[in-house]
XYZ file of C-alpha atoms in Angstrom:
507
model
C -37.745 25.770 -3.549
C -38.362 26.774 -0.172
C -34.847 27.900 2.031
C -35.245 26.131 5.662
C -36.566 22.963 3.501
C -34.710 20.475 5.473
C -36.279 21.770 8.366
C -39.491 21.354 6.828
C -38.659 17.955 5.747
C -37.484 17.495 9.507
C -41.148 18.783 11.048
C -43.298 16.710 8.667
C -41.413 13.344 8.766
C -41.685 13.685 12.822
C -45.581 14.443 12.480
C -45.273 10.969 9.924
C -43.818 8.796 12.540
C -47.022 8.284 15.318
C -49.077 8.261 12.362
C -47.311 5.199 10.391
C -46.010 3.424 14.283
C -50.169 3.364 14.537
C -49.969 0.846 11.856
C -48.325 -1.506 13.384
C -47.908 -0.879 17.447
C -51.027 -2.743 18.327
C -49.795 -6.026 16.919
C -46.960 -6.842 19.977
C -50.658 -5.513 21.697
C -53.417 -7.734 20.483
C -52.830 -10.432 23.007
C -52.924 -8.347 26.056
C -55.599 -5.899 24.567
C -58.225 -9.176 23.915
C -57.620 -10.135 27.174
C -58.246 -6.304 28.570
C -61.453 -5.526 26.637
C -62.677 -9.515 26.080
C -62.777 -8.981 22.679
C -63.835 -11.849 20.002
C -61.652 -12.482 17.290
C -63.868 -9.726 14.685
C -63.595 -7.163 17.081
C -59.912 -7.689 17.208
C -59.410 -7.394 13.429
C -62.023 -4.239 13.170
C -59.620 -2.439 15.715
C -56.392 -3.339 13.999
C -57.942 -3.316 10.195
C -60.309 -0.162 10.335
C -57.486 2.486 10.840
C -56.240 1.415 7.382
C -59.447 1.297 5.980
C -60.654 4.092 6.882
C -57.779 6.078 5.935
C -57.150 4.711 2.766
C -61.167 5.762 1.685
C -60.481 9.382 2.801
C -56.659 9.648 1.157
C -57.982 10.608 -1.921
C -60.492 12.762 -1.040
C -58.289 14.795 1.757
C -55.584 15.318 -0.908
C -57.411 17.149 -3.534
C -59.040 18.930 -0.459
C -55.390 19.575 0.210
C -54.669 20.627 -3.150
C -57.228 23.560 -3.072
C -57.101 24.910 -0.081
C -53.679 24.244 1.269
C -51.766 21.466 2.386
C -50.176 23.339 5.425
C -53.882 24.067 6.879
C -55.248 20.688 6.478
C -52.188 19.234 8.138
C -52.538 20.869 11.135
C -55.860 20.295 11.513
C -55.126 16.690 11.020
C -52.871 16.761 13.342
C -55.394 17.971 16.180
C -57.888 15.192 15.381
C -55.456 12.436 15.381
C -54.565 13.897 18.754
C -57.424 14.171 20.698
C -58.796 10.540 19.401
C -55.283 8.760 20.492
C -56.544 10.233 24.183
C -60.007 8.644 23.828
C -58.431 5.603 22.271
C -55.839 5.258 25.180
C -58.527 5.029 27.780
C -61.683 3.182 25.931
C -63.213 0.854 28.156
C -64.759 -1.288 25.711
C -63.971 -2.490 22.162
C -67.020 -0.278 20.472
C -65.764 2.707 21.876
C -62.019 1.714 20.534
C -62.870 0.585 16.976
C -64.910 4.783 17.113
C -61.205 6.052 18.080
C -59.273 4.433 15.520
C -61.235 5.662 12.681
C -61.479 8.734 13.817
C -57.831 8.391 14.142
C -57.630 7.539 10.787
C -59.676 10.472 9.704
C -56.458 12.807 11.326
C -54.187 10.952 9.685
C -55.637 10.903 6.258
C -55.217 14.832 6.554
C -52.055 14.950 7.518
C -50.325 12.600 4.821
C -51.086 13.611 1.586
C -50.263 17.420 2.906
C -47.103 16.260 4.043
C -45.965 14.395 0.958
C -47.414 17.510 -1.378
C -45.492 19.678 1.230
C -41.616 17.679 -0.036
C -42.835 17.330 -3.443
C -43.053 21.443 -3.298
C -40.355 21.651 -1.466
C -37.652 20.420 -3.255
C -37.370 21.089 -7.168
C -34.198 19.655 -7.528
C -34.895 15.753 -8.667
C -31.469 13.882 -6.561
C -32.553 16.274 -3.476
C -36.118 15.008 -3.822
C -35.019 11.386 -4.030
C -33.214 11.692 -0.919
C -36.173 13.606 0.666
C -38.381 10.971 -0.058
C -35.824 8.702 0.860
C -35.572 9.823 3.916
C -39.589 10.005 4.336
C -39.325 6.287 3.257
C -37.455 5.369 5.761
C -39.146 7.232 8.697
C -42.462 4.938 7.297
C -40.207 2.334 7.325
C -39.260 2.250 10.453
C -41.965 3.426 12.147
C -43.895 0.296 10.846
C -41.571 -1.659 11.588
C -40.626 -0.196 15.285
C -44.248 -0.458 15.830
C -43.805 -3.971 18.034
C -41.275 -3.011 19.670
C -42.602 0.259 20.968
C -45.707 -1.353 21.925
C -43.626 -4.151 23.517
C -41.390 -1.856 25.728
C -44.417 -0.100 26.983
C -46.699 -3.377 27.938
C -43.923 -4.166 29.709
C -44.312 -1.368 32.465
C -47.640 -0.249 31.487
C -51.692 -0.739 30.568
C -52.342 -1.293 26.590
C -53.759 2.027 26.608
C -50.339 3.099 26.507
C -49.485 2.488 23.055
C -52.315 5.064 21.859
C -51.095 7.663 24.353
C -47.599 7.654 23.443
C -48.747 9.695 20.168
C -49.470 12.833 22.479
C -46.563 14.150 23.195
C -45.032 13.979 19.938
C -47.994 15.709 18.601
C -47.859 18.568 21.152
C -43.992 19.100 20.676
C -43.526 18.599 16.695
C -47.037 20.226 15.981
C -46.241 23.492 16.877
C -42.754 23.075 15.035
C -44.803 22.179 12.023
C -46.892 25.383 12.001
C -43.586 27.904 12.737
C -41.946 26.253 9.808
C -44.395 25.318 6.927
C -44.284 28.245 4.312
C -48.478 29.668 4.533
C -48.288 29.920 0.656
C -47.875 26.554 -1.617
C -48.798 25.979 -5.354
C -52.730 24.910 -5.322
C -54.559 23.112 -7.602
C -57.999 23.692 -9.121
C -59.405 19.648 -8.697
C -63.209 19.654 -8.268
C -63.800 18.750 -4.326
C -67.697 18.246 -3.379
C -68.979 16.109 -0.560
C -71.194 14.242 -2.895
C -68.298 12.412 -4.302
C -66.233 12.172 -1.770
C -68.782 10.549 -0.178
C -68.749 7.859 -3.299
C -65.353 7.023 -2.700
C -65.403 6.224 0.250
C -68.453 4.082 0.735
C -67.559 2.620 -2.248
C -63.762 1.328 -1.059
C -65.561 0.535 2.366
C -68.272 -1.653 1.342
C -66.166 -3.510 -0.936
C -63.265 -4.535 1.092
C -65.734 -5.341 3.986
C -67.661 -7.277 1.485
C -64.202 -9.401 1.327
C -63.994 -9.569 4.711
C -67.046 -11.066 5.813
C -66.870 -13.635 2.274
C -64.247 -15.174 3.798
C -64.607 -15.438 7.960
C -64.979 -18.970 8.213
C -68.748 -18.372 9.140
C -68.717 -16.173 6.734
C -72.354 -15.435 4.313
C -71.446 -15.406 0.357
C -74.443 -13.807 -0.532
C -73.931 -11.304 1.847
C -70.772 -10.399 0.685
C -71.311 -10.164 -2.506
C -73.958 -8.022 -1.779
C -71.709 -5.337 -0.596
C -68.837 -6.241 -3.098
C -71.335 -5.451 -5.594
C -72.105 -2.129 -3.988
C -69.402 -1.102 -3.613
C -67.736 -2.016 -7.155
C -70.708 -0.216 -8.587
C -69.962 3.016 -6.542
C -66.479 2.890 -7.413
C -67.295 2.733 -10.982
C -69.253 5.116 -10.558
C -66.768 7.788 -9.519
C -64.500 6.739 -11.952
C -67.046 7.294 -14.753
C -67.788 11.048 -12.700
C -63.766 11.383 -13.089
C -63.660 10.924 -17.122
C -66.072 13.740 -17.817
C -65.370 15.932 -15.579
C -63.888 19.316 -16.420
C -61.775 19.248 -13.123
C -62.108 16.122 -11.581
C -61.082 15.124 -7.910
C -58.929 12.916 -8.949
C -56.857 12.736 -12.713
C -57.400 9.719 -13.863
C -54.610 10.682 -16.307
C -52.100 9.626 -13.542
C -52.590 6.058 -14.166
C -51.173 6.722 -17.748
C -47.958 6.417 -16.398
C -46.180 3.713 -16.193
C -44.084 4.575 -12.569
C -47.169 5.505 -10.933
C -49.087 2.415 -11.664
C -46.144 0.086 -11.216
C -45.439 1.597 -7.919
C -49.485 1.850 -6.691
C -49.558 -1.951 -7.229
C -45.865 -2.550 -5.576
C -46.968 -0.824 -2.476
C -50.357 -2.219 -2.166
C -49.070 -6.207 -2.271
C -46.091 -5.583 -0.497
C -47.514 -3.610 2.233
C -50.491 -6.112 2.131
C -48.043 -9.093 3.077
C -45.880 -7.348 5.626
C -48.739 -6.230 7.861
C -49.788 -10.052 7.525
C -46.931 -11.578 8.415
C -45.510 -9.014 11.007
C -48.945 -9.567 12.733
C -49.007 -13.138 12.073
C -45.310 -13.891 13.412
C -46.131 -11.438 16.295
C -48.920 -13.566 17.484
C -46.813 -16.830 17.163
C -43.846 -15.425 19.457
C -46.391 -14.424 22.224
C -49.517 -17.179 22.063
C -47.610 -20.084 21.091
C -43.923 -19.792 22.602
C -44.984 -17.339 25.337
C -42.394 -15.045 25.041
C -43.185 -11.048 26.960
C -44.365 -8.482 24.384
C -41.295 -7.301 24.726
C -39.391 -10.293 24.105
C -41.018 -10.898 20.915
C -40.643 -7.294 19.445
C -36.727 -7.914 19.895
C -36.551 -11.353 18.107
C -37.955 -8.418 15.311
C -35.548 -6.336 15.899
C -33.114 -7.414 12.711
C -36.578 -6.134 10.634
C -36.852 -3.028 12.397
C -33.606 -1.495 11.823
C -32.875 -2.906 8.177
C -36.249 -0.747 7.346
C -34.900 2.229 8.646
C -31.764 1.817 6.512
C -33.628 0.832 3.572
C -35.098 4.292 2.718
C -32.074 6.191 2.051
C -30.289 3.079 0.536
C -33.273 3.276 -2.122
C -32.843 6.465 -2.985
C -29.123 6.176 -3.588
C -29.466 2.796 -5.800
C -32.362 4.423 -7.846
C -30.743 7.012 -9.185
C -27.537 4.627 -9.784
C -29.095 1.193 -11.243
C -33.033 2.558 -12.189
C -36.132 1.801 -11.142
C -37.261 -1.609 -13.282
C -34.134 -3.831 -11.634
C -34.398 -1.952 -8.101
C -38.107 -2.677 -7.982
C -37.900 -6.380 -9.423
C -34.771 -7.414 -7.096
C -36.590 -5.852 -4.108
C -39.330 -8.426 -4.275
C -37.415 -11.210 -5.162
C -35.260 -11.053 -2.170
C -38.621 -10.509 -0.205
C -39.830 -13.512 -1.597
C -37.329 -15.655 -0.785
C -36.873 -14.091 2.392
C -40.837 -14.913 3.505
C -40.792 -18.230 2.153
C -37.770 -19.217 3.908
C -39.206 -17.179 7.406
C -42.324 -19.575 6.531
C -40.180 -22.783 6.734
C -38.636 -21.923 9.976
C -39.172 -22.577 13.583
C -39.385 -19.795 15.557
C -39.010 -21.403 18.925
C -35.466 -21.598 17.906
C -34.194 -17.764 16.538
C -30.917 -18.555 15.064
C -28.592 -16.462 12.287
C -30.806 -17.692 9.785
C -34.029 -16.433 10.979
C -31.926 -12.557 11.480
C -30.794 -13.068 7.952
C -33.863 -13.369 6.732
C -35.681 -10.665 8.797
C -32.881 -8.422 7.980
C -33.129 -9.410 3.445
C -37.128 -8.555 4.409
C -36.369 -5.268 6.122
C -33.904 -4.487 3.598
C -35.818 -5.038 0.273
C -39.084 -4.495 1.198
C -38.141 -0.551 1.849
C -36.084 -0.228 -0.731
C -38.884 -1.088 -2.897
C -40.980 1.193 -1.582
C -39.265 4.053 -1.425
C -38.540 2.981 -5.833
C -42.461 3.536 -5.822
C -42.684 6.425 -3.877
C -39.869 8.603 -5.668
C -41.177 7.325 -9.399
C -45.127 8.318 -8.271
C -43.736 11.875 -6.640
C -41.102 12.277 -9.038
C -43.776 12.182 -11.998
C -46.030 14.214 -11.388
C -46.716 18.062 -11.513
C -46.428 20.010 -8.491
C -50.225 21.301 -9.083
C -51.248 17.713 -8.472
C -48.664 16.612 -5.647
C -51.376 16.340 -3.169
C -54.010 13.749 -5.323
C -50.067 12.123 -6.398
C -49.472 11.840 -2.549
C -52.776 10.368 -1.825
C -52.356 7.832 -4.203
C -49.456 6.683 -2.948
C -50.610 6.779 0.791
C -53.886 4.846 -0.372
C -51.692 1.921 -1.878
C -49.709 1.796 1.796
C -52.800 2.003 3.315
C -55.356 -0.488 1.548
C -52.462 -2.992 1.147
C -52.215 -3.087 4.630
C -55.536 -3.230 5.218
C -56.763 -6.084 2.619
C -53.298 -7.935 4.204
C -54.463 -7.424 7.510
C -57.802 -8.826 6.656
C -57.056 -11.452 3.613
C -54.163 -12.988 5.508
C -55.608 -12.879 8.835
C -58.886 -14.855 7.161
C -56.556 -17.331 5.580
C -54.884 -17.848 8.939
C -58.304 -18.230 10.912
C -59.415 -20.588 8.567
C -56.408 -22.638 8.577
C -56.384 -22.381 12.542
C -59.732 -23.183 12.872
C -59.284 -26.423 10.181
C -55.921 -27.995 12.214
C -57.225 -27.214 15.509
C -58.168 -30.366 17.567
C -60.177 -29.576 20.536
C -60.158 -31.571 23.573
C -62.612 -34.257 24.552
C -65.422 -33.329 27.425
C -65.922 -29.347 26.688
C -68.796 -27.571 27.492
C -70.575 -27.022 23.949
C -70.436 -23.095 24.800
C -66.920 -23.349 25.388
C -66.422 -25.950 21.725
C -68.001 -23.403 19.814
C -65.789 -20.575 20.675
C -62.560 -21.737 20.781
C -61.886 -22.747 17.501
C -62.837 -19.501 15.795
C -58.885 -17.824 16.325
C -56.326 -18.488 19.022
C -56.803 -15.191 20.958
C -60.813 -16.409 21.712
C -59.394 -20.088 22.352
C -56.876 -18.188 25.202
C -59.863 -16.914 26.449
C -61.813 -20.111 26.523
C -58.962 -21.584 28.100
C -59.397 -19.386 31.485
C -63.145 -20.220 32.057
C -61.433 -23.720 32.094
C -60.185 -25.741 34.941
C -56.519 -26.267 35.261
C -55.921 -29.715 33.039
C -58.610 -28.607 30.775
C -57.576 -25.330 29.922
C -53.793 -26.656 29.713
C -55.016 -29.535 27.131
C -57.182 -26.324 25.573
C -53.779 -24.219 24.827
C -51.870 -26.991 23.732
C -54.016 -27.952 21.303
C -54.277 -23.843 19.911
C -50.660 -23.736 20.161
C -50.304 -26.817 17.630
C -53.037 -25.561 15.376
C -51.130 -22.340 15.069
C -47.786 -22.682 14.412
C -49.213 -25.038 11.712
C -51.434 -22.402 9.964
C -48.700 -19.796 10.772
C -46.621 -21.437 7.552
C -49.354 -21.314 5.331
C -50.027 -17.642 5.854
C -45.984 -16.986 4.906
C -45.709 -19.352 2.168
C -49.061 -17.212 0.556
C -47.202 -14.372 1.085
C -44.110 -15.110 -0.285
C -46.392 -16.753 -3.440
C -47.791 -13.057 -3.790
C -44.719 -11.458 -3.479
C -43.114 -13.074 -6.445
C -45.981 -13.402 -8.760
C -45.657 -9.718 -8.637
C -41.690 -10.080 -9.380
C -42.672 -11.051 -12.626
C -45.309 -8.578 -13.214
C -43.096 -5.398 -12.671
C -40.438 -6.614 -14.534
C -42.757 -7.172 -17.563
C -44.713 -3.998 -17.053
C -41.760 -1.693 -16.987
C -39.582 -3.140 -19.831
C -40.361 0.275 -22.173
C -39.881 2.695 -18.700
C -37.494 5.126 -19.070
C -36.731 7.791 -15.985
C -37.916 11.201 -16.548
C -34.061 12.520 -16.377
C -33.554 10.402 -19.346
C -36.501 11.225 -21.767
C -35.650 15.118 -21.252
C -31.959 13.951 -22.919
C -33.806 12.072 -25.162
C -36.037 14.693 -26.345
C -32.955 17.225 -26.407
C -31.091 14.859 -28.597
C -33.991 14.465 -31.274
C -34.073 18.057 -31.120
């Protein structure tokens, strides 16, 4: 147990927060950023979706790296990358150069947060102070996802959408430093296998397949194509796995999925996270194309999310070790649920106390949840291993929110581009770009004349708010088919605390 570990705990979640506000700060941007850079509705997803993705097929990798030669040295390096590519990010001039800086973004980050989480699973031996650590962790994730809009909102107002890149900087160059003062040089290391060759497996593998998903279903989408790369990259993934099973010391235990918590909470974080980056993006994009409210504006009608996700956290911590983790988990997504279902029925050009009460149940359960997942997954699992543990639970953030970034923004483009009716008399250049997502229709609308381009956005605004609904109600369908699945799954769990009494009874 390390003595200043609150400090450390302190230092690492403020190197977590620009990391995890990167998720979710370009949303409240996307409008002004597509105008900025002309960017067609792919581009836009690539930049928002390929932080995630690239991320989550480097986690697992970068945490057994982490595991053998030291999670305080590959943080800080991580922490330099993701640094210097929020500069170039900040001031790319086209959208090429800013899809480069976001995965090399997300190359930083995947360095930094499986070190971090091996760094509190090290730190704290005691199981109710690690809770609350991770608790606390939680709810700095949390938050920062969910502040995300609202950051990126105050600073559109005042300045360029470089800004919400740049912003990282600073926090880097103070907490950074803080970070490598504070972070005990000597950790328990594992002896996982680590060679390029496989790493390398992994991660093609995780990228061809969920772009392989992508591209099935853009509504101009080639089948064959995708499943081209689907099959790639389910064959590569196989492949590791198979490398895994016989190996002496593999890169990553595939023992760890023997347990109950971790799996439970690797496929809780990976669907929830997958339908609140959908739906925060997707209600983002509503508030600002269709009702034209400020970037701004529309973070605060968010607000009631944002600060029910920073409570969350700690909340979770403090019911899990009261109620236990099968009723914490399942209640979590039912509220969240009901809470995007009814946030799917609503209109937003009216924010009343219902719409607050449901952003704030969303807030609420969805980090309790999470942080369930996140203390069973850490809580599990030797400290030898708290690195690969870490990465796992990262990659479940970090794919969820990428395949909902991708599978809900497809079923919103699709539904878009089927209820959109386009105006009489347009140029066919013009016809066969605006129905492919609102943000290109905006664009079409300028090259318009006044009447036109007015008859243009009306018609995008109606197609919208209609496919809007659909996207929530999928959601909320998601959500509580996997309700039921967690409760079933974890009807034999038992907590670690109460299998030691167990086992010191039969004794």
């Amino acid at each position: 147990m390390t003595n200043n570990r609150w400090l450390v705990l302190l230092a690492v979640m403020l190197l977590f927060f620009p990391i995890v506000l990167d998720f979710t700060i370009l949303h409240i941007a996307i409008p002004s950023l597509t105008l900025a850079l002309q960017a067609s509705g792919t581009e836009v997803l690539w930049i928002i979706d390929l932080y995630s993705l690239v991320m989550v097929s480097m986690l697992i990798p970068m945490g057994t790296l982490a595991d053998r030669i030291g999670h305080r040295l590959l943080l800080l390096w991580g922490v330099v990358v993701f640094t210097a590519m929020s500069i170039l990010a900040a001031y790319a001039w086209s959208s090429a150069v800013l899809i480069l800086a976001r995965a090399l973004m997300a190359c930083g980050a995947a360095m930094v947060i499986p070190s971090l989480l091996a760094i509190i699973r090290q730190s704290f031996d005691d199981p109710k102070e690690r809770a609350l650590a991770l608790g606390l962790w939680s709810a700095v994730g949390s938050a920062g996802a969910a502040l995300g809009p609202l950051v990126g909102g105050a600073l559109l107002e005042h300045f360029w959408w470089g800004s919400v890149f740049l912003v990282n900087v600073p926090i880097m160059l103070v907490v950074g430093p803080m970070a490598y003062v504070l972070i005990p040089r000597h950790f328990v290391t594992g002896k996982g296998d680590w060679t390029i060759g496989q790493a390398l497996i992994l991660m093609v593998g995780l990228l061809a397949a969920v772009y392989g998903v992508k591209s099935g279903f853009k509504p101009d989408g080639d089948w064959g194509y995708s499943l081209l790369f689907c099959a790639i990259g389910v064959g590569l993934l196989a492949w590791f796995v198979q490398k895994q099973r016989h190996s002496d010391a593999p890169m990553l235990d595939m023992g760890l999925f023997a347990l109950p918590a971790l799996r439970t909470g690797v496929l809780m974080a990976t669907v929830v996270m997958g339908a609140l980056a959908g739906v925060e993006l997707t209600i983002a994009q509503e508030l600002q194309f269709v009702l034209g409210k400020s970037p701004l504006t529309a973070a605060l009608v968010m607000l009631p999310l944002m600060v029910s996700s920073a409570v969350g956290g700690p909340l979770g911590s403090m019911l899990l070790a009261r109620v236990g983790l099968r009723p914490i988990a399942t209640l979590s997504l039912l509220v969240s649920a009901l809470s995007l279902f009814g946030l799917g029925a609503s209109d937003f050009s009216q924010v009343g106390w219902g719409i607050n009460i449901m952003l704030i149940g969303l807030g609420l359960s969805l980090s309790v949840g999470l942080t369930a997942s996140s203390v069973a997954i850490m809580g599990s699992t030797p400290e030898e291993k708290a690195g690969a543990a870490g990465a796992l639970s990262a990659s479940s953030y970090d794919l969820g929110s990428a395949l909902g970034i991708a599978g809900f923004g497809l079923v919103l483009t699709a539904n878009y581009a089927n209820h959109i009716q386009l105006p009489a008399g347009l140029p066919p250049e013009v016809a066969s770009k605006a129905g492919l997502s609102i943000g290109e229709t905006m664009l079409m609308a300028q090259q318009l004349g006044a009447e036109q381009g007015h008859a243009l956005v009306l018609a995008a605004q109606n197609a919208y708010s209609s496919a809007h609904s659909m996207v929530l109600f999928s959601a909320a369908a998601l959500v509580a088919l996997l309700t039921g699945v967690v409760w079933r799954v974890l009807r034999h769990y038992q907590s670690p605390e109460n299998t030691s009494a167990s086992v010191e009874q039969g004794a």
